[in-house]
Short mmCIF file of C-alpha atoms in Angstrom, two decimals:
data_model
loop_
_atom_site.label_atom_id
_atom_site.label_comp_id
_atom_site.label_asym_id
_atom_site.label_seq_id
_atom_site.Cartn_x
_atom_site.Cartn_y
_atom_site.Cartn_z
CA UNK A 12 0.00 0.00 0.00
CA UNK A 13 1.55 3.40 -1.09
CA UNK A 14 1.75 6.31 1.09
CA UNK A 15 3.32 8.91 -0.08
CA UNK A 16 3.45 12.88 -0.37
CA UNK A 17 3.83 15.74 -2.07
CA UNK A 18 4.66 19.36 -0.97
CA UNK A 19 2.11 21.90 -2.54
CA UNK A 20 4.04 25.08 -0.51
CA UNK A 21 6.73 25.21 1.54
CA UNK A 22 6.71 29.22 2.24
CA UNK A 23 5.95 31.03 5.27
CA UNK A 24 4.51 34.65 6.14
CA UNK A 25 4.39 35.49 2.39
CA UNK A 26 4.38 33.69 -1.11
CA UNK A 27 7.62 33.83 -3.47
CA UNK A 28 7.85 33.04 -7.00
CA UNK A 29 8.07 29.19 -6.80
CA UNK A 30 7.71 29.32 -3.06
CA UNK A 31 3.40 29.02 -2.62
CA UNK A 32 2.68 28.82 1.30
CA UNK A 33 2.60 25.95 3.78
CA UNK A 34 0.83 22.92 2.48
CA UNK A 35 1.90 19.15 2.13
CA UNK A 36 -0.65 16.67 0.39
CA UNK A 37 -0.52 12.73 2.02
CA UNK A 38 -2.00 10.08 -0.63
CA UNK A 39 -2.33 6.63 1.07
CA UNK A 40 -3.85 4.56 -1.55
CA UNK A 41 -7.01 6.41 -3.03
CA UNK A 42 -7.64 9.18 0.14
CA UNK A 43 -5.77 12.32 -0.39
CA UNK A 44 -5.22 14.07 2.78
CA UNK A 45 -4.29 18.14 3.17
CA UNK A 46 -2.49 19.37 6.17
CA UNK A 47 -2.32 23.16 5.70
CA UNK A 48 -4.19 25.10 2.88
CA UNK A 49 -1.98 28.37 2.11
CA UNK A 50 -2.05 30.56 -0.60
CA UNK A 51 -1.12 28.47 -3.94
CA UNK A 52 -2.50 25.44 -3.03
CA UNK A 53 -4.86 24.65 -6.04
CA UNK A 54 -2.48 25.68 -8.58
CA UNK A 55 0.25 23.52 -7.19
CA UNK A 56 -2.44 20.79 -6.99
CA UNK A 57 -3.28 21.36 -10.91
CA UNK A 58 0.75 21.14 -11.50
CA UNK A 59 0.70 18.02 -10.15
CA UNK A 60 -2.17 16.43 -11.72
CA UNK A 61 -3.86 15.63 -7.89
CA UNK A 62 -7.31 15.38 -7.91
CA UNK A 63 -9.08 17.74 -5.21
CA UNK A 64 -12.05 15.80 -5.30
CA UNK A 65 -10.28 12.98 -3.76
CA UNK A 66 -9.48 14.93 -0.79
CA UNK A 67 -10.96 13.13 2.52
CA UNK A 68 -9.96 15.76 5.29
CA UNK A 69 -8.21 18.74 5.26
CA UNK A 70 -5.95 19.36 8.45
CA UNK A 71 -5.23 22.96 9.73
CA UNK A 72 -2.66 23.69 11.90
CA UNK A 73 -4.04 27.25 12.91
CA UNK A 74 -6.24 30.32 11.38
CA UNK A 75 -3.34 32.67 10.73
CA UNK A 76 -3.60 33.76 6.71
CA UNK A 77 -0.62 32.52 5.23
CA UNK A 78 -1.96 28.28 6.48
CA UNK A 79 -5.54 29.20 5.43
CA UNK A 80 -5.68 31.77 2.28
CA UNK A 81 -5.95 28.30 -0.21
CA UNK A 82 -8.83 27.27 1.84
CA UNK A 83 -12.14 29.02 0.12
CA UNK A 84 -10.71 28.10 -3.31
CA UNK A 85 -10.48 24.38 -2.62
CA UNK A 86 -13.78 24.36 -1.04
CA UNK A 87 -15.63 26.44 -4.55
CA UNK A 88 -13.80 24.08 -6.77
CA UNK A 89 -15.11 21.17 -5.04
CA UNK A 90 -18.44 22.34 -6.00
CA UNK A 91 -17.55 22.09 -9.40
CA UNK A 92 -15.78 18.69 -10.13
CA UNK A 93 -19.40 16.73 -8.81
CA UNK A 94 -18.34 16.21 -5.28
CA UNK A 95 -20.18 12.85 -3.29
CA UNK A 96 -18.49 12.40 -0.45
CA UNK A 97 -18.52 14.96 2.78
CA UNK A 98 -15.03 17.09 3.33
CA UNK A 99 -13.61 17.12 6.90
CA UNK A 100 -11.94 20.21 8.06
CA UNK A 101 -10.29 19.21 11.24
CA UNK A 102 -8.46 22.55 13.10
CA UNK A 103 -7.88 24.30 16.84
CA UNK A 104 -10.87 25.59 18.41
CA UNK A 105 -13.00 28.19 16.56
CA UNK A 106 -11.90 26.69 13.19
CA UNK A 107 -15.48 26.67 12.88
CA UNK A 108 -16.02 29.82 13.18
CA UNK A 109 -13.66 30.49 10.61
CA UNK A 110 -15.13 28.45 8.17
CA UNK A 111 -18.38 29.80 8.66
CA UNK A 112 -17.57 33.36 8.41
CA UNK A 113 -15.89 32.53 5.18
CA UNK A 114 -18.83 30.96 3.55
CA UNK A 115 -21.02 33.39 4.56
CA UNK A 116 -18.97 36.47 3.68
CA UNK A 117 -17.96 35.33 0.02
CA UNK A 118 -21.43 33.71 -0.15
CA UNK A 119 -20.24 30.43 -1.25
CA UNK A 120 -22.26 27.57 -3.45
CA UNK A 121 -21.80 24.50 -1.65
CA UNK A 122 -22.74 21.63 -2.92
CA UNK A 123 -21.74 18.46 -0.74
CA UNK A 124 -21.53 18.09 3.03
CA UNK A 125 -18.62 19.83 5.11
CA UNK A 126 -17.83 18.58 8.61
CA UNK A 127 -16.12 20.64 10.54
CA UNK A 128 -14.58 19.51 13.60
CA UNK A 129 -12.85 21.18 16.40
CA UNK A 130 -10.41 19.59 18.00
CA UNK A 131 -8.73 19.65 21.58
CA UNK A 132 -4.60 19.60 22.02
CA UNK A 133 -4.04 15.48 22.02
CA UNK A 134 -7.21 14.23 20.31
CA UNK A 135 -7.84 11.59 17.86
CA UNK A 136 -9.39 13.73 15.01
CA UNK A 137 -9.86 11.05 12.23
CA UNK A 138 -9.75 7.70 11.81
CA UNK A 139 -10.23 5.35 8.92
CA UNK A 140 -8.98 1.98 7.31
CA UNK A 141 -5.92 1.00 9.14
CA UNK A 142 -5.07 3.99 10.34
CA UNK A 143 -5.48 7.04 12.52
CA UNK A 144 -4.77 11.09 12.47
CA UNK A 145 -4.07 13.01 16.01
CA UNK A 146 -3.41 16.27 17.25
CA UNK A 147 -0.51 17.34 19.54
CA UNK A 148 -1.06 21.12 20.83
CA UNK A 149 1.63 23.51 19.96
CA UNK A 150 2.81 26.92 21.57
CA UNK A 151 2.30 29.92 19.16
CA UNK A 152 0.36 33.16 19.30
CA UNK A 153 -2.70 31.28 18.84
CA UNK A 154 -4.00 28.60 19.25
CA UNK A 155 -2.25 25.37 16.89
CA UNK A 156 -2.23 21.98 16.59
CA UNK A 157 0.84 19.48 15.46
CA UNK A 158 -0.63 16.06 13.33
CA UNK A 159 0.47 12.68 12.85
CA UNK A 160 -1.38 9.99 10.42
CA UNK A 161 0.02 6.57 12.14
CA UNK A 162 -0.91 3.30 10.47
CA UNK A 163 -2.36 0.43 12.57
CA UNK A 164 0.19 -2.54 13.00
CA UNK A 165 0.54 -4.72 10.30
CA UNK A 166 0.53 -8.91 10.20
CA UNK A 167 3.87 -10.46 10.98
CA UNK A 168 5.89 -12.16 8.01
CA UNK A 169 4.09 -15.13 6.58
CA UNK A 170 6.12 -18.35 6.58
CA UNK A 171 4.67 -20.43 3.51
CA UNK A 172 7.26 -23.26 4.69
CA UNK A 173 5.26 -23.45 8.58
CA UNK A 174 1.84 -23.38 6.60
CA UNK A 175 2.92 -26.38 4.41
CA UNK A 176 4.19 -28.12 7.21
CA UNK A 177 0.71 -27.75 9.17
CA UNK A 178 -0.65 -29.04 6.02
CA UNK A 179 -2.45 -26.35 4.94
CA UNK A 180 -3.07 -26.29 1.32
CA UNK A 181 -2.21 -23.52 -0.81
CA UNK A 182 -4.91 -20.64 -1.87
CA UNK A 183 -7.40 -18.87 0.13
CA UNK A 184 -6.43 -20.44 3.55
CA UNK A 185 -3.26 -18.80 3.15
CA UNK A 186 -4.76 -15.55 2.60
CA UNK A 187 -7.04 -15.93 5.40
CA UNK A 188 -3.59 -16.53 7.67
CA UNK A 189 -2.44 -13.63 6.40
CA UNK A 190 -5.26 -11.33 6.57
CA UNK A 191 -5.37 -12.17 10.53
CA UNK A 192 -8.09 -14.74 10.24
CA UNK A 193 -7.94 -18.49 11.50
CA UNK A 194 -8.53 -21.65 9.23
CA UNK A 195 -10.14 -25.21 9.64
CA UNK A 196 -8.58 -27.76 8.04
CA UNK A 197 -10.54 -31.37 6.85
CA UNK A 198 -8.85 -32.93 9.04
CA UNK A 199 -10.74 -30.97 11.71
CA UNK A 200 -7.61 -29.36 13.24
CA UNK A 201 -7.63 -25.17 13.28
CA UNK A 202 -3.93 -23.55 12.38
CA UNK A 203 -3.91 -19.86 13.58
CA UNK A 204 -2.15 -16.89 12.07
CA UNK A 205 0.43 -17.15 14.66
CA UNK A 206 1.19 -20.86 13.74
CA UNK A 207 2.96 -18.86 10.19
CA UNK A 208 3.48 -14.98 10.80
CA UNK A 209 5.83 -13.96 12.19
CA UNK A 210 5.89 -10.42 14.98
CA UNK A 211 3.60 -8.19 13.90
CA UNK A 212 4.77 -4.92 12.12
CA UNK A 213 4.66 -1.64 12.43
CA UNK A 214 3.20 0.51 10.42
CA UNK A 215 4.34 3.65 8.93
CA UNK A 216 3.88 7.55 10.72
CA UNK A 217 4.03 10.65 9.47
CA UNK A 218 4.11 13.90 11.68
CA UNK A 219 3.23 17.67 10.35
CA UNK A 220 4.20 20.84 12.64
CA UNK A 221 4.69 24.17 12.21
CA UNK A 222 4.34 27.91 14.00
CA UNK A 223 5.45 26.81 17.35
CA UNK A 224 8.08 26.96 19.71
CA UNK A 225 9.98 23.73 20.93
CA UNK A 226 6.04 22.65 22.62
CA UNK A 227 6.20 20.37 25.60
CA UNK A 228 5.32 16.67 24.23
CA UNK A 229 6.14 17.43 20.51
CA UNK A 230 9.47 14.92 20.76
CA UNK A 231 6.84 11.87 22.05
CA UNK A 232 4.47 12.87 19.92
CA UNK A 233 6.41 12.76 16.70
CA UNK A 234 8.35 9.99 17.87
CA UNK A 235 9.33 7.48 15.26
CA UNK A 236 7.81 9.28 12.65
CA UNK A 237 9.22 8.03 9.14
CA UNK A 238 9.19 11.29 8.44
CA UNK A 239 8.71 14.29 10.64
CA UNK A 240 7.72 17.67 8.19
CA UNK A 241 8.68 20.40 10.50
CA UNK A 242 9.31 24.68 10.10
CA UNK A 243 12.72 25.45 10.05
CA UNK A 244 11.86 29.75 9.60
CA UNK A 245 14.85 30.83 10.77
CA UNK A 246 18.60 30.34 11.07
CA UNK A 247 20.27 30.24 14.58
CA UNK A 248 21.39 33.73 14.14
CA UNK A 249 17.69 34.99 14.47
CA UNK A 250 17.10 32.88 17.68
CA UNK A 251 15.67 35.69 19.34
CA UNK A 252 12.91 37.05 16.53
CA UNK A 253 12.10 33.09 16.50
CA UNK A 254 11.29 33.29 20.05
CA UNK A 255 9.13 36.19 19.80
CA UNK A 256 7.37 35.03 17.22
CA UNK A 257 6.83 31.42 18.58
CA UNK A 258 8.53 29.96 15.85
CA UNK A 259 11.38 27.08 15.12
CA UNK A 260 14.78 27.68 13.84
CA UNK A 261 16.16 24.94 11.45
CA UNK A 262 18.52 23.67 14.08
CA UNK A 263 15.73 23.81 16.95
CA UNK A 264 13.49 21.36 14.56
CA UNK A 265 16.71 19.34 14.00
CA UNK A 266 16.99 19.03 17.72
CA UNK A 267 13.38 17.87 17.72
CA UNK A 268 13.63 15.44 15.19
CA UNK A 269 16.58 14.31 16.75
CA UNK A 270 15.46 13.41 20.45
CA UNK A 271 11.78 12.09 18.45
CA UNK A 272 14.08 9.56 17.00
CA UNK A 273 12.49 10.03 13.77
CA UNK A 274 13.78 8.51 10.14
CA UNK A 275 13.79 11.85 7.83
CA UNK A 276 13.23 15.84 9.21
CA UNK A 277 11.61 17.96 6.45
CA UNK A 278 12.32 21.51 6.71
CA UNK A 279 9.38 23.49 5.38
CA UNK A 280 7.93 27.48 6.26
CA UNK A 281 10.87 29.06 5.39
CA UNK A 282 10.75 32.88 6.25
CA UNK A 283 10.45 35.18 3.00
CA UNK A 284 14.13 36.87 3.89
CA UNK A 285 15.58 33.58 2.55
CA UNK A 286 16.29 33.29 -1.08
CA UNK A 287 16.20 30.22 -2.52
CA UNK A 288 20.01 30.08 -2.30
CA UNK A 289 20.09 31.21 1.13
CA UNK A 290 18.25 28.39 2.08
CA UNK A 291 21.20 25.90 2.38
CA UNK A 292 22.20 27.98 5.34
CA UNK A 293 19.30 26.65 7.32
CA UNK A 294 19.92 22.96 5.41
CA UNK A 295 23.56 23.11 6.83
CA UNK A 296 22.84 23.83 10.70
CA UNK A 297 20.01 21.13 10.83
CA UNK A 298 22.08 18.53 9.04
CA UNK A 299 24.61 19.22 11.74
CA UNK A 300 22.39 17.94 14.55
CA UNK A 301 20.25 15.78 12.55
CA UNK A 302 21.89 14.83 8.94
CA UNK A 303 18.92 13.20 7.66
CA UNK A 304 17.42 16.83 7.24
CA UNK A 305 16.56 18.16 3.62
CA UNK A 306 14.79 20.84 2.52
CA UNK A 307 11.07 20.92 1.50
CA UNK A 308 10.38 22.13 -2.34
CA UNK A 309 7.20 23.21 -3.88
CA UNK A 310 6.10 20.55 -6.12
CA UNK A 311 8.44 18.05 -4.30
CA UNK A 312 7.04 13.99 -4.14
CA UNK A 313 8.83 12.18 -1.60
CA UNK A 314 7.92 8.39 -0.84
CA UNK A 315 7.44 6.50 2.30
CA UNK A 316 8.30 2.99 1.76
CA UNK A 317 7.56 0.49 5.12
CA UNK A 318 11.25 -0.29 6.96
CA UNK A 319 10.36 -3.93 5.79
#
């Protein structure tokens, strides 16, 4: 099963030519899910060839403009493209509101349901088919949520050798082991999946934050992630505006990512003072605490393959 995602924006405060704002796209088999929605969004969708109508839930970290300015687009254009299915818009407290006031004020057709749910620091906020989204509160001048899709646990290894040797003949009993269910044989003897899997497995995680300081819990909470997209704004130099501003510097999120034991850090919400070639300043002091770092891209696909 494929999970994998794309960056739509990896800007912060303001847009830049080939820099739209914060938002990273998750596809895990046909479910598109949206954590962020800032300015840019729908054309970097288009550039991709991702279809909006697939989206399941859209994830918002917080109501300030720059994570929220793609938002009324994506929600017209659904209305155009035949929509079925309802839209969850999962955010902080009074992301209702928000979404209210914006339908009302640019009197939007809506054609399909929109469930908007409001969701307390450490909350499940979605769950589906094998896996699970939750919210880990953040500190910034607001209130802001962290999220992390984590897949259930998967079946253990199957051993075809231990099946044989139980005599269990090839075809859908073996598929039924390996799906997690129990078969009867003719002889009247029941083999269980753990007669032929091995430990179970885990299952992949991926963790999203951004406008915070270093938040109490956000190590545990991304811990393990495969891969842990997180703001880098500033360079050490600028500790100090970070701080005021409740935001990250590169090697603060490399610290993170580093105690959270995670497999990849993703820098993203770079601050507009950073040119494009500037940026490998805030690459450099993150690799040096954490060299799995890179640097987010608009337009940017990265995979996430299971460890096994």
């Amino acid at each position: 099963m494929n999970l994998e995602l794309f960056v739509l924006g990896s800007g912060g405060m303001m847009p830049l030519p080939g820099r739209a704002l914060t938002s990273v796209l998750v596809r895990r088999e046909g479910e598109l899910f949206l954590f962020d929605c800032g300015e840019g969004t729908q054309v970097s969708l288009r550039r991709l060839n991702l279809r909006w109508k697939k989206i399941t839930a859209i994830f918002i970290s917080h109501t300030h403009a720059d994570h929220v300015t793609g938002l009324p687009g994506i929600l017209m254009l659904s209305s155009q493209v035949d929509r079925d299915e309802p839209l969850y818009i999962c955010g902080p407290p009074r992301i209702r509101e928000f979404v209210d006031a914006m339908r009302r004020t640019l009197d939007m057709y809506i054609n399909y349901e929109i469930v908007v749910r409001e969701i307390e620091g450490g909350a499940e906020a979605f769950t589906g088919d094998g896996y699970r989204i939750s919210s880990h509160p953040l500190v910034h001048t607001k209130p802001c949520l962290a999220w992390c899709l984590e897949e259930d646990m998967r079946p253990g290894v199957f051993y075809p050798e231990k099946a044989e040797s139980l005599g269990v003949p090839r075809g859908p009993m073996w598929s039924m082991l390996q799906d997690g269910s129990p078969v009867s044989l003719a002889d009247g003897r029941t083999v269980h999946p753990r007669d032929v899997l091995g430990e179970r497995r885990r299952g992949r995680k991926f963790c999203f934050a951004t406008d915070t300081v270093a938040a109490p819990g956000l190590a545990d909470f991304a811990r393990g992630s495969d891969l842990f997209i997180c703001e880098g704004m500033f360079d050490e130099e600028l500790a100090e505006t970070a701080a005021e501003k409740r935001h990250l510097t590169a090697a603060q999120a490399a610290r993170i990512a580093r105690e959270a034991g995670v497999r990849r850090l993703g820098l993203i919400h770079y601050s507009p003072r950073y040119a494009d070639r500037e940026l490998k300043k805030l690459l450099g002091e993150a690799k040096e605490i954490f060299p799995e770092a890179f640097l987010c891209r608009d337009l940017q696909h990265v995979n996430l393959p299971h460890e096994d």
